[in-house]
PDB file of C-alpha atoms in Angstrom:
ATOM      1  CA  MET P 322       0.000   0.000   0.000  1.00 77.00           C
ATOM      2  CA  PHE P 323       1.370   3.361  -1.045  1.00 86.00           C
ATOM      3  CA  VAL P 324       1.512   6.054   1.652  1.00 90.00           C
ATOM      4  CA  PHE P 325       2.620   9.678   1.445  1.00 93.00           C
ATOM      5  CA  ASP P 326       6.127   9.026   2.804  1.00 91.00           C
ATOM      6  CA  ASN P 327       6.696   6.549  -0.069  1.00 92.00           C
ATOM      7  CA  ILE P 328       6.898   9.515  -2.451  1.00 93.00           C
ATOM      8  CA  ILE P 329      10.626   9.514  -1.747  1.00 92.00           C
ATOM      9  CA  GLN P 330      10.817   6.200  -3.679  1.00 91.00           C
ATOM     10  CA  LEU P 331       9.391   7.690  -6.884  1.00 94.00           C
ATOM     11  CA  ASP P 332      11.867   8.376  -9.644  1.00 94.00           C
ATOM     12  CA  ASP P 333      12.291  12.047 -10.573  1.00 95.00           C
ATOM     13  CA  ARG P 334      10.288  11.821 -13.803  1.00 96.00           C
ATOM     14  CA  SER P 335       7.316  10.231 -12.015  1.00 95.00           C
ATOM     15  CA  LEU P 336       7.485  12.767  -9.195  1.00 96.00           C
ATOM     16  CA  GLN P 337       7.522  15.644 -11.678  1.00 97.00           C
ATOM     17  CA  ARG P 338       4.415  14.179 -13.344  1.00 96.00           C
ATOM     18  CA  VAL P 339       2.666  13.957  -9.965  1.00 97.00           C
ATOM     19  CA  LEU P 340       3.629  17.522  -9.046  1.00 97.00           C
ATOM     20  CA  ARG P 341       1.965  18.830 -12.209  1.00 96.00           C
ATOM     21  CA  GLU P 342      -1.343  17.408 -10.948  1.00 96.00           C
ATOM     22  CA  VAL P 343      -1.140  18.488  -7.305  1.00 97.00           C
ATOM     23  CA  ASP P 344      -2.691  21.700  -6.002  1.00 96.00           C
ATOM     24  CA  THR P 345      -0.013  23.978  -4.515  1.00 94.00           C
ATOM     25  CA  ARG P 346      -1.996  24.516  -1.310  1.00 95.00           C
ATOM     26  CA  ASP P 347      -2.358  20.744  -0.820  1.00 96.00           C
ATOM     27  CA  LEU P 348       1.360  20.293  -1.423  1.00 97.00           C
ATOM     28  CA  ALA P 349       2.254  22.998   1.104  1.00 97.00           C
ATOM     29  CA  LEU P 350      -0.062  21.471   3.703  1.00 96.00           C
ATOM     30  CA  ALA P 351       1.170  17.924   3.046  1.00 96.00           C
ATOM     31  CA  LEU P 352       4.815  18.911   3.349  1.00 96.00           C
ATOM     32  CA  ARG P 353       4.217  20.445   6.783  1.00 92.00           C
ATOM     33  CA  GLY P 354       4.218  16.954   8.249  1.00 83.00           C
ATOM     34  CA  ALA P 355       6.810  15.412   5.927  1.00 93.00           C
ATOM     35  CA  PRO P 356      10.383  14.360   6.732  1.00 95.00           C
ATOM     36  CA  GLU P 357      13.087  16.770   5.562  1.00 95.00           C
ATOM     37  CA  ALA P 358      14.453  14.293   2.983  1.00 96.00           C
ATOM     38  CA  LEU P 359      11.039  14.082   1.321  1.00 96.00           C
ATOM     39  CA  ARG P 360      10.641  17.858   1.325  1.00 96.00           C
ATOM     40  CA  GLU P 361      14.037  18.299  -0.322  1.00 96.00           C
ATOM     41  CA  LYS P 362      13.226  15.716  -2.999  1.00 97.00           C
ATOM     42  CA  VAL P 363      10.033  17.609  -3.842  1.00 97.00           C
ATOM     43  CA  PHE P 364      11.870  20.949  -3.959  1.00 97.00           C
ATOM     44  CA  ARG P 365      14.556  19.462  -6.262  1.00 97.00           C
ATOM     45  CA  ASN P 366      11.856  18.362  -8.703  1.00 97.00           C
ATOM     46  CA  LEU P 367      10.266  21.779  -8.991  1.00 97.00           C
ATOM     47  CA  SER P 368      11.609  24.745 -10.890  1.00 96.00           C
ATOM     48  CA  SER P 369      13.663  27.039  -8.660  1.00 96.00           C
ATOM     49  CA  ARG P 370      10.910  29.659  -8.766  1.00 97.00           C
ATOM     50  CA  ALA P 371       8.159  27.164  -7.908  1.00 96.00           C
ATOM     51  CA  ALA P 372      10.266  25.707  -5.091  1.00 97.00           C
ATOM     52  CA  GLU P 373      10.864  29.164  -3.637  1.00 97.00           C
ATOM     53  CA  MET P 374       7.151  30.019  -3.847  1.00 96.00           C
ATOM     54  CA  LEU P 375       6.290  26.732  -2.130  1.00 96.00           C
ATOM     55  CA  ARG P 376       8.838  27.388   0.642  1.00 96.00           C
ATOM     56  CA  GLU P 377       7.305  30.836   1.152  1.00 96.00           C
ATOM     57  CA  GLU P 378       3.784  29.425   1.292  1.00 95.00           C
ATOM     58  CA  ILE P 379       4.837  26.850   3.891  1.00 94.00           C
ATOM     59  CA  SER P 380       6.577  29.473   6.031  1.00 93.00           C
ATOM     60  CA  MET P 381       3.691  31.979   5.790  1.00 93.00           C
ATOM     61  CA  MET P 382       1.121  29.322   6.685  1.00 92.00           C
ATOM     62  CA  GLY P 383      -0.011  29.621  10.266  1.00 89.00           C
ATOM     63  CA  PRO P 384      -0.630  26.667  12.544  1.00 93.00           C
ATOM     64  CA  VAL P 385      -2.674  23.920  10.899  1.00 94.00           C
ATOM     65  CA  ARG P 386      -4.466  20.926  12.312  1.00 95.00           C
ATOM     66  CA  LEU P 387      -2.815  17.563  11.861  1.00 95.00           C
ATOM     67  CA  ARG P 388      -6.066  16.356  10.298  1.00 96.00           C
ATOM     68  CA  GLN P 389      -5.703  18.979   7.526  1.00 96.00           C
ATOM     69  CA  VAL P 390      -2.144  17.828   6.819  1.00 96.00           C
ATOM     70  CA  GLU P 391      -3.217  14.181   6.658  1.00 96.00           C
ATOM     71  CA  GLU P 392      -6.161  15.008   4.365  1.00 97.00           C
ATOM     72  CA  ALA P 393      -3.862  16.897   1.965  1.00 97.00           C
ATOM     73  CA  GLN P 394      -1.443  13.950   1.995  1.00 96.00           C
ATOM     74  CA  GLN P 395      -4.301  11.564   1.184  1.00 97.00           C
ATOM     75  CA  ARG P 396      -5.417  13.728  -1.761  1.00 97.00           C
ATOM     76  CA  ILE P 397      -1.867  13.570  -3.142  1.00 97.00           C
ATOM     77  CA  VAL P 398      -1.700   9.787  -2.611  1.00 96.00           C
ATOM     78  CA  ALA P 399      -5.015   9.476  -4.501  1.00 97.00           C
ATOM     79  CA  ILE P 400      -3.478  11.366  -7.446  1.00 96.00           C
ATOM     80  CA  ILE P 401      -0.436   9.070  -7.358  1.00 96.00           C
ATOM     81  CA  ARG P 402      -2.634   5.968  -7.355  1.00 94.00           C
ATOM     82  CA  ARG P 403      -4.691   7.314 -10.274  1.00 95.00           C
ATOM     83  CA  LEU P 404      -1.552   8.062 -12.306  1.00 95.00           C
ATOM     84  CA  ASP P 405      -0.133   4.639 -11.449  1.00 93.00           C
ATOM     85  CA  GLU P 406      -3.328   2.901 -12.594  1.00 93.00           C
ATOM     86  CA  ALA P 407      -3.216   4.908 -15.828  1.00 94.00           C
ATOM     87  CA  GLU P 408       0.450   3.813 -16.173  1.00 92.00           C
ATOM     88  CA  GLU P 409       1.582   7.433 -16.406  1.00 93.00           C
ATOM     89  CA  ILE P 410       4.079   6.946 -13.569  1.00 92.00           C
ATOM     90  CA  VAL P 411       6.154   4.046 -12.277  1.00 85.00           C
ATOM     91  CA  ILE P 412       6.053   3.058  -8.622  1.00 84.00           C
ATOM     92  CA  SER P 413       8.957   0.791  -7.762  1.00 76.00           C
ATOM     93  CA  ARG P 414       7.642  -2.282  -6.002  1.00 68.00           C
ATOM     94  CA  GLY P 415      10.859  -4.195  -5.544  1.00 64.00           C
ATOM     95  CA  GLY P 416      11.483  -6.380  -8.584  1.00 57.00           C
ATOM     96  CA  GLU P 417       7.842  -6.671  -9.560  1.00 56.00           C
ATOM     97  CA  ASP P 418       8.165  -4.229 -12.441  1.00 53.00           C
ATOM     98  CA  VAL P 419      10.771  -4.830 -15.120  1.00 53.00           C
ATOM     99  CA  LEU P 420      11.281  -2.094 -17.665  1.00 52.00           C
ATOM    100  CA  VAL P 421      12.588  -3.039 -21.118  1.00 50.00           C
TER     101      VAL P 421
END
């Protein structure tokens, strides 16, 4: 089962595809509760301007409820699952998928 923290396992191309679908506000909320390594991976896969705007939005955001963070993370996971089902992204599942 794919959870938000598994985003770190996505390859860069897949992550970039996901980020094109995600609402910026949801991404800012979701990253509030994310590990630093995951946040940095997301920032690396955005343009420098988009990454800076996202950092600003996160820092300007006041206190938020944990429930709001978890809901935003679930919306992003739903997008990832939809893109995976449509075979628009690749989720590494440990040897299950072989690319040729």
